[in-house]
Amino acid sequence: MANRVNTKHEAWAKVIKAIAHPSRLFIIEELDKGEQCVNDLTAMIGSDASTVSKHLSVLKNAGLVMVEKRGNSIFYSLRVPCIMQFIGCVEDVLSSNAKEHMEILKCCKK
Amino acid sequence: MANRVNTKHEAWAKVIKAIAHPSRLFIIEELDKGEQCVNDLTAMIGSDASTVSKHLSVLKNAGLVMVEKRGNSIFYSLRVPCIMQFIGCVEDVLSSNAKEHMEILKCCKK
DNA sequence: TATCTATTTGGCAAAATAGCCAAATAGCCA
DNA sequence: TGGCTATTTGGCTATTTTGCCAAATAGATA
């Protein structure tokens, strides 16, 4: 009956939740190539600037990105390099899913 | 103005969202040690059996776990081994956050 | 100083998520 | 068969998350 779900799992979930959004994943992918300012990210994403700003603040609160003011803009960059590797693992899951669907199709054709 | 957030990012987000919950992270951690049945997981987590069952179905829909009926129980196991490595990355983020907080504290003491 | 650009914040409504209870299902065992 | 045990499903409410708009803020520049 004990509840073994604890602070550790909550801390993990907080960080992972911050990653778990299409636009934020795009941002992470983009920042992995190098820093970007809000304005350019907004243009690439195509939603309202305030929306992109909020996505960035979610990433910042989770400790995933760093901020640097320079000139007229604010530049964001990845704080921890391993995130894209993690996404590699997610790709493994997806290709594994795809493979399984193929198997099921093959099976039905017979 | 183009929207470069695409299907790929949505697929990634779907998988990552499935991971992003304290109880589900606990389940993943537990399954990483070996398969478990719903009943035992329910006892460890301490919420309603229906809740745990729903968490498991979220993980299953994302392709993260496998299911096997045996005897009176249904056993779940991890389908892709790399997930716990990913959590290693999350730990990096958290310890990096902690380190930064320490720095800020040190700075204020002076 | 006035204005313009870049970014963030507040507020709100719509959508998604979580977790409980009750009820349905499935298979085992007496 | 009838009663158990294990698991899932449906339904409902509370909470959280999204994303837009309008407005505020911060700096740079004319």
mmCIF file of N, CA, C and O in Angstrom, chain B residues 5-70:
data_model
loop_
_atom_site.group_PDB
_atom_site.id
_atom_site.type_symbol
_atom_site.label_atom_id
_atom_site.label_comp_id
_atom_site.label_asym_id
_atom_site.label_seq_id
_atom_site.Cartn_x
_atom_site.Cartn_y
_atom_site.Cartn_z
ATOM 1 N N VAL B 5 7.435 23.151 -37.439
ATOM 2 C CA VAL B 5 7.124 22.107 -36.457
ATOM 3 C C VAL B 5 6.244 21.079 -37.161
ATOM 4 O O VAL B 5 5.162 21.414 -37.631
ATOM 5 N N ASN B 6 6.717 19.855 -37.262
ATOM 6 C CA ASN B 6 6.008 18.888 -38.117
ATOM 7 C C ASN B 6 5.659 17.580 -37.416
ATOM 8 O O ASN B 6 5.770 17.454 -36.204
ATOM 9 N N THR B 7 5.208 16.635 -38.233
ATOM 10 C CA THR B 7 4.789 15.325 -37.753
ATOM 11 C C THR B 7 5.841 14.652 -36.885
ATOM 12 O O THR B 7 5.527 13.992 -35.897
ATOM 13 N N LYS B 8 7.084 14.807 -37.291
ATOM 14 C CA LYS B 8 8.179 14.196 -36.524
ATOM 15 C C LYS B 8 8.156 14.685 -35.077
ATOM 16 O O LYS B 8 8.201 13.885 -34.140
ATOM 17 N N HIS B 9 8.035 16.003 -34.934
ATOM 18 C CA HIS B 9 8.040 16.554 -33.576
ATOM 19 C C HIS B 9 6.806 16.119 -32.798
ATOM 20 O O HIS B 9 6.860 15.929 -31.582
ATOM 21 N N GLU B 10 5.703 15.965 -33.512
ATOM 22 C CA GLU B 10 4.488 15.505 -32.829
ATOM 23 C C GLU B 10 4.634 14.051 -32.371
ATOM 24 O O GLU B 10 4.186 13.694 -31.282
ATOM 25 N N ALA B 11 5.247 13.251 -33.204
ATOM 26 C CA ALA B 11 5.463 11.848 -32.832
ATOM 27 C C ALA B 11 6.397 11.766 -31.628
ATOM 28 O O ALA B 11 6.145 11.006 -30.687
ATOM 29 N N TRP B 12 7.450 12.546 -31.655
ATOM 30 C CA TRP B 12 8.359 12.582 -30.506
ATOM 31 C C TRP B 12 7.597 12.976 -29.250
ATOM 32 O O TRP B 12 7.713 12.331 -28.218
ATOM 33 N N ALA B 13 6.820 14.058 -29.367
ATOM 34 C CA ALA B 13 6.115 14.582 -28.197
ATOM 35 C C ALA B 13 5.175 13.538 -27.614
ATOM 36 O O ALA B 13 5.043 13.416 -26.398
ATOM 37 N N LYS B 14 4.538 12.776 -28.491
ATOM 38 C CA LYS B 14 3.590 11.772 -28.024
ATOM 39 C C LYS B 14 4.290 10.764 -27.109
ATOM 40 O O LYS B 14 3.797 10.427 -26.032
ATOM 41 N N VAL B 15 5.445 10.291 -27.556
ATOM 42 C CA VAL B 15 6.202 9.317 -26.758
ATOM 43 C C VAL B 15 6.693 9.943 -25.457
ATOM 44 O O VAL B 15 6.560 9.366 -24.377
ATOM 45 N N ILE B 16 7.227 11.141 -25.562
ATOM 46 C CA ILE B 16 7.813 11.770 -24.380
ATOM 47 C C ILE B 16 6.735 12.124 -23.363
ATOM 48 O O ILE B 16 6.924 11.995 -22.160
ATOM 49 N N LYS B 17 5.572 12.564 -23.858
ATOM 50 C CA LYS B 17 4.459 12.838 -22.949
ATOM 51 C C LYS B 17 4.078 11.599 -22.151
ATOM 52 O O LYS B 17 3.704 11.687 -20.990
ATOM 53 N N ALA B 18 4.148 10.456 -22.820
ATOM 54 C CA ALA B 18 3.784 9.214 -22.133
ATOM 55 C C ALA B 18 4.729 8.936 -20.972
ATOM 56 O O ALA B 18 4.340 8.354 -19.968
ATOM 57 N N ILE B 19 5.976 9.368 -21.118
ATOM 58 C CA ILE B 19 6.963 9.148 -20.051
ATOM 59 C C ILE B 19 6.814 10.176 -18.934
ATOM 60 O O ILE B 19 7.139 9.906 -17.785
ATOM 61 N N ALA B 20 6.264 11.348 -19.281
ATOM 62 C CA ALA B 20 6.343 12.513 -18.398
ATOM 63 C C ALA B 20 5.308 12.521 -17.281
ATOM 64 O O ALA B 20 4.482 13.435 -17.203
ATOM 65 N N HIS B 21 5.340 11.542 -16.420
ATOM 66 C CA HIS B 21 4.433 11.518 -15.276
ATOM 67 C C HIS B 21 5.096 10.732 -14.157
ATOM 68 O O HIS B 21 5.644 9.670 -14.411
ATOM 69 N N PRO B 22 5.040 11.269 -12.915
ATOM 70 C CA PRO B 22 5.733 10.615 -11.807
ATOM 71 C C PRO B 22 5.432 9.127 -11.693
ATOM 72 O O PRO B 22 6.369 8.306 -11.625
ATOM 73 N N SER B 23 4.164 8.760 -11.692
ATOM 74 C CA SER B 23 3.828 7.336 -11.531
ATOM 75 C C SER B 23 4.349 6.514 -12.695
ATOM 76 O O SER B 23 4.829 5.394 -12.522
ATOM 77 N N ARG B 24 4.265 7.071 -13.900
ATOM 78 C CA ARG B 24 4.740 6.296 -15.054
ATOM 79 C C ARG B 24 6.252 6.176 -15.037
ATOM 80 O O ARG B 24 6.810 5.160 -15.467
ATOM 81 N N LEU B 25 6.928 7.197 -14.531
ATOM 82 C CA LEU B 25 8.381 7.092 -14.400
ATOM 83 C C LEU B 25 8.749 6.038 -13.373
ATOM 84 O O LEU B 25 9.708 5.277 -13.557
ATOM 85 N N PHE B 26 7.969 5.978 -12.303
ATOM 86 C CA PHE B 26 8.198 4.925 -11.323
ATOM 87 C C PHE B 26 8.026 3.558 -11.971
ATOM 88 O O PHE B 26 8.841 2.649 -11.783
ATOM 89 N N ILE B 27 6.960 3.425 -12.748
ATOM 90 C CA ILE B 27 6.698 2.148 -13.416
ATOM 91 C C ILE B 27 7.864 1.779 -14.334
ATOM 92 O O ILE B 27 8.355 0.641 -14.331
ATOM 93 N N ILE B 28 8.329 2.756 -15.105
ATOM 94 C CA ILE B 28 9.447 2.491 -16.021
ATOM 95 C C ILE B 28 10.675 2.049 -15.255
ATOM 96 O O ILE B 28 11.350 1.084 -15.620
ATOM 97 N N GLU B 29 10.952 2.747 -14.159
ATOM 98 C CA GLU B 29 12.109 2.397 -13.333
ATOM 99 C C GLU B 29 11.975 0.968 -12.816
ATOM 100 O O GLU B 29 12.940 0.197 -12.803
ATOM 101 N N GLU B 30 10.770 0.630 -12.416
ATOM 102 C CA GLU B 30 10.531 -0.693 -11.847
ATOM 103 C C GLU B 30 10.636 -1.776 -12.932
ATOM 104 O O GLU B 30 11.252 -2.814 -12.717
ATOM 105 N N LEU B 31 10.054 -1.494 -14.084
ATOM 106 C CA LEU B 31 10.093 -2.478 -15.180
ATOM 107 C C LEU B 31 11.510 -2.655 -15.704
ATOM 108 O O LEU B 31 11.841 -3.693 -16.279
ATOM 109 N N ASP B 32 12.326 -1.632 -15.532
ATOM 110 C CA ASP B 32 13.712 -1.743 -15.971
ATOM 111 C C ASP B 32 14.433 -2.855 -15.192
ATOM 112 O O ASP B 32 15.356 -3.484 -15.697
ATOM 113 N N LYS B 33 13.954 -3.098 -13.975
ATOM 114 C CA LYS B 33 14.537 -4.176 -13.161
ATOM 115 C C LYS B 33 13.989 -5.530 -13.580
ATOM 116 O O LYS B 33 14.581 -6.568 -13.301
ATOM 117 N N GLY B 34 12.809 -5.521 -14.204
ATOM 118 C CA GLY B 34 12.184 -6.777 -14.616
ATOM 119 C C GLY B 34 10.684 -6.622 -14.711
ATOM 120 O O GLY B 34 10.126 -5.648 -14.201
ATOM 121 N N GLU B 35 10.021 -7.561 -15.362
ATOM 122 C CA GLU B 35 8.581 -7.465 -15.557
ATOM 123 C C GLU B 35 7.821 -7.417 -14.247
ATOM 124 O O GLU B 35 8.316 -7.884 -13.234
ATOM 125 N N GLN B 36 6.614 -6.840 -14.312
ATOM 126 C CA GLN B 36 5.769 -6.720 -13.131
ATOM 127 C C GLN B 36 4.317 -6.844 -13.548
ATOM 128 O O GLN B 36 3.963 -6.441 -14.653
ATOM 129 N N CYS B 37 3.489 -7.352 -12.655
ATOM 130 C CA CYS B 37 2.058 -7.381 -12.956
ATOM 131 C C CYS B 37 1.375 -6.148 -12.367
ATOM 132 O O CYS B 37 1.902 -5.487 -11.475
ATOM 133 N N VAL B 38 0.196 -5.858 -12.888
ATOM 134 C CA VAL B 38 -0.537 -4.646 -12.517
ATOM 135 C C VAL B 38 -0.786 -4.592 -11.020
ATOM 136 O O VAL B 38 -0.637 -3.544 -10.388
ATOM 137 N N ASN B 39 -1.141 -5.719 -10.483
ATOM 138 C CA ASN B 39 -1.485 -5.766 -9.070
ATOM 139 C C ASN B 39 -0.323 -5.336 -8.180
ATOM 140 O O ASN B 39 -0.490 -4.523 -7.276
ATOM 141 N N ASP B 40 0.853 -5.875 -8.465
ATOM 142 C CA ASP B 40 2.030 -5.522 -7.666
ATOM 143 C C ASP B 40 2.385 -4.051 -7.850
ATOM 144 O O ASP B 40 2.711 -3.350 -6.889
ATOM 145 N N LEU B 41 2.332 -3.585 -9.077
ATOM 146 C CA LEU B 41 2.626 -2.175 -9.324
ATOM 147 C C LEU B 41 1.644 -1.295 -8.563
ATOM 148 O O LEU B 41 2.022 -0.288 -7.955
ATOM 149 N N THR B 42 0.367 -1.701 -8.582
ATOM 150 C CA THR B 42 -0.653 -0.937 -7.868
ATOM 151 C C THR B 42 -0.314 -0.831 -6.383
ATOM 152 O O THR B 42 -0.410 0.247 -5.790
ATOM 153 N N ALA B 43 0.102 -1.941 -5.802
ATOM 154 C CA ALA B 43 0.460 -1.935 -4.386
ATOM 155 C C ALA B 43 1.625 -0.980 -4.130
ATOM 156 O O ALA B 43 1.635 -0.238 -3.152
ATOM 157 N N MET B 44 2.593 -0.981 -5.045
ATOM 158 C CA MET B 44 3.772 -0.126 -4.843
ATOM 159 C C MET B 44 3.429 1.349 -4.998
ATOM 160 O O MET B 44 3.978 2.206 -4.316
ATOM 161 N N ILE B 45 2.532 1.646 -5.937
ATOM 162 C CA ILE B 45 2.224 3.043 -6.250
ATOM 163 C C ILE B 45 1.223 3.622 -5.264
ATOM 164 O O ILE B 45 1.293 4.786 -4.880
ATOM 165 N N GLY B 46 0.263 2.779 -4.862
ATOM 166 C CA GLY B 46 -0.677 3.234 -3.844
ATOM 167 C C GLY B 46 -1.827 4.064 -4.358
ATOM 168 O O GLY B 46 -2.484 4.752 -3.590
ATOM 169 N N SER B 47 -2.091 4.037 -5.667
ATOM 170 C CA SER B 47 -3.343 4.669 -6.111
ATOM 171 C C SER B 47 -4.293 3.585 -6.599
ATOM 172 O O SER B 47 -3.979 2.407 -6.580
ATOM 173 N N ASP B 48 -5.455 4.005 -7.034
ATOM 174 C CA ASP B 48 -6.476 3.064 -7.457
ATOM 175 C C ASP B 48 -5.975 2.174 -8.597
ATOM 176 O O ASP B 48 -5.218 2.618 -9.459
ATOM 177 N N ALA B 49 -6.397 0.916 -8.602
ATOM 178 C CA ALA B 49 -5.975 -0.019 -9.644
ATOM 179 C C ALA B 49 -6.338 0.506 -11.032
ATOM 180 O O ALA B 49 -5.575 0.343 -11.987
ATOM 181 N N SER B 50 -7.483 1.170 -11.126
ATOM 182 C CA SER B 50 -7.898 1.672 -12.439
ATOM 183 C C SER B 50 -6.949 2.767 -12.921
ATOM 184 O O SER B 50 -6.660 2.873 -14.117
ATOM 185 N N THR B 51 -6.463 3.539 -11.991
ATOM 186 C CA THR B 51 -5.510 4.600 -12.342
ATOM 187 C C THR B 51 -4.214 3.999 -12.875
ATOM 188 O O THR B 51 -3.702 4.424 -13.917
ATOM 189 N N VAL B 52 -3.716 3.003 -12.159
ATOM 190 C CA VAL B 52 -2.479 2.359 -12.595
ATOM 191 C C VAL B 52 -2.683 1.700 -13.952
ATOM 192 O O VAL B 52 -1.832 1.789 -14.841
ATOM 193 N N SER B 53 -3.821 1.061 -14.109
ATOM 194 C CA SER B 53 -4.123 0.417 -15.383
ATOM 195 C C SER B 53 -4.098 1.432 -16.525
ATOM 196 O O SER B 53 -3.590 1.164 -17.614
ATOM 197 N N LYS B 54 -4.651 2.613 -16.248
ATOM 198 C CA LYS B 54 -4.643 3.637 -17.280
ATOM 199 C C LYS B 54 -3.239 4.136 -17.581
ATOM 200 O O LYS B 54 -2.886 4.378 -18.738
ATOM 201 N N HIS B 55 -2.426 4.277 -16.564
ATOM 202 C CA HIS B 55 -1.034 4.665 -16.797
ATOM 203 C C HIS B 55 -0.350 3.634 -17.696
ATOM 204 O O HIS B 55 0.371 3.984 -18.629
ATOM 205 N N LEU B 56 -0.603 2.365 -17.397
ATOM 206 C CA LEU B 56 0.029 1.315 -18.194
ATOM 207 C C LEU B 56 -0.449 1.359 -19.639
ATOM 208 O O LEU B 56 0.330 1.115 -20.567
ATOM 209 N N SER B 57 -1.709 1.713 -19.820
ATOM 210 C CA SER B 57 -2.201 1.737 -21.199
ATOM 211 C C SER B 57 -1.618 2.932 -21.958
ATOM 212 O O SER B 57 -1.410 2.870 -23.167
ATOM 213 N N VAL B 58 -1.336 4.006 -21.236
ATOM 214 C CA VAL B 58 -0.645 5.134 -21.868
ATOM 215 C C VAL B 58 0.736 4.689 -22.350
ATOM 216 O O VAL B 58 1.146 4.962 -23.487
ATOM 217 N N LEU B 59 1.447 3.979 -21.480
ATOM 218 C CA LEU B 59 2.779 3.485 -21.847
ATOM 219 C C LEU B 59 2.692 2.503 -23.004
ATOM 220 O O LEU B 59 3.551 2.483 -23.893
ATOM 221 N N LYS B 60 1.659 1.694 -22.995
ATOM 222 C CA LYS B 60 1.501 0.704 -24.056
ATOM 223 C C LYS B 60 1.196 1.371 -25.389
ATOM 224 O O LYS B 60 1.789 1.035 -26.415
ATOM 225 N N ASN B 61 0.303 2.350 -25.361
ATOM 226 C CA ASN B 61 -0.040 3.054 -26.603
ATOM 227 C C ASN B 61 1.158 3.777 -27.203
ATOM 228 O O ASN B 61 1.227 3.966 -28.414
ATOM 229 N N ALA B 62 2.060 4.194 -26.354
ATOM 230 C CA ALA B 62 3.255 4.879 -26.860
ATOM 231 C C ALA B 62 4.293 3.884 -27.356
ATOM 232 O O ALA B 62 5.310 4.274 -27.918
ATOM 233 N N GLY B 63 4.036 2.598 -27.146
ATOM 234 C CA GLY B 63 4.984 1.586 -27.598
ATOM 235 C C GLY B 63 6.152 1.393 -26.649
ATOM 236 O O GLY B 63 7.198 0.888 -27.038
ATOM 237 N N LEU B 64 5.961 1.804 -25.394
ATOM 238 C CA LEU B 64 7.079 1.731 -24.444
ATOM 239 C C LEU B 64 7.123 0.420 -23.684
ATOM 240 O O LEU B 64 8.172 0.031 -23.194
ATOM 241 N N VAL B 65 5.985 -0.260 -23.579
ATOM 242 C CA VAL B 65 5.955 -1.511 -22.825
ATOM 243 C C VAL B 65 5.290 -2.636 -23.617
ATOM 244 O O VAL B 65 4.561 -2.397 -24.572
ATOM 245 N N MET B 66 5.568 -3.854 -23.196
ATOM 246 C CA MET B 66 4.990 -5.047 -23.790
ATOM 247 C C MET B 66 4.100 -5.708 -22.751
ATOM 248 O O MET B 66 4.316 -5.536 -21.563
ATOM 249 N N VAL B 67 3.141 -6.494 -23.217
ATOM 250 C CA VAL B 67 2.197 -7.128 -22.315
ATOM 251 C C VAL B 67 2.234 -8.628 -22.516
ATOM 252 O O VAL B 67 2.359 -9.105 -23.644
ATOM 253 N N GLU B 68 2.109 -9.376 -21.412
ATOM 254 C CA GLU B 68 2.006 -10.824 -21.536
ATOM 255 C C GLU B 68 1.094 -11.381 -20.458
ATOM 256 O O GLU B 68 1.344 -11.194 -19.277
ATOM 257 N N LYS B 69 0.054 -12.055 -20.881
ATOM 258 C CA LYS B 69 -0.818 -12.711 -19.919
ATOM 259 C C LYS B 69 -0.149 -13.995 -19.469
ATOM 260 O O LYS B 69 0.391 -14.755 -20.277
ATOM 261 N N ARG B 70 -0.233 -14.251 -18.175
ATOM 262 C CA ARG B 70 0.305 -15.503 -17.666
ATOM 263 C C ARG B 70 -0.426 -15.821 -16.378
ATOM 264 O O ARG B 70 -0.436 -15.005 -15.469
#
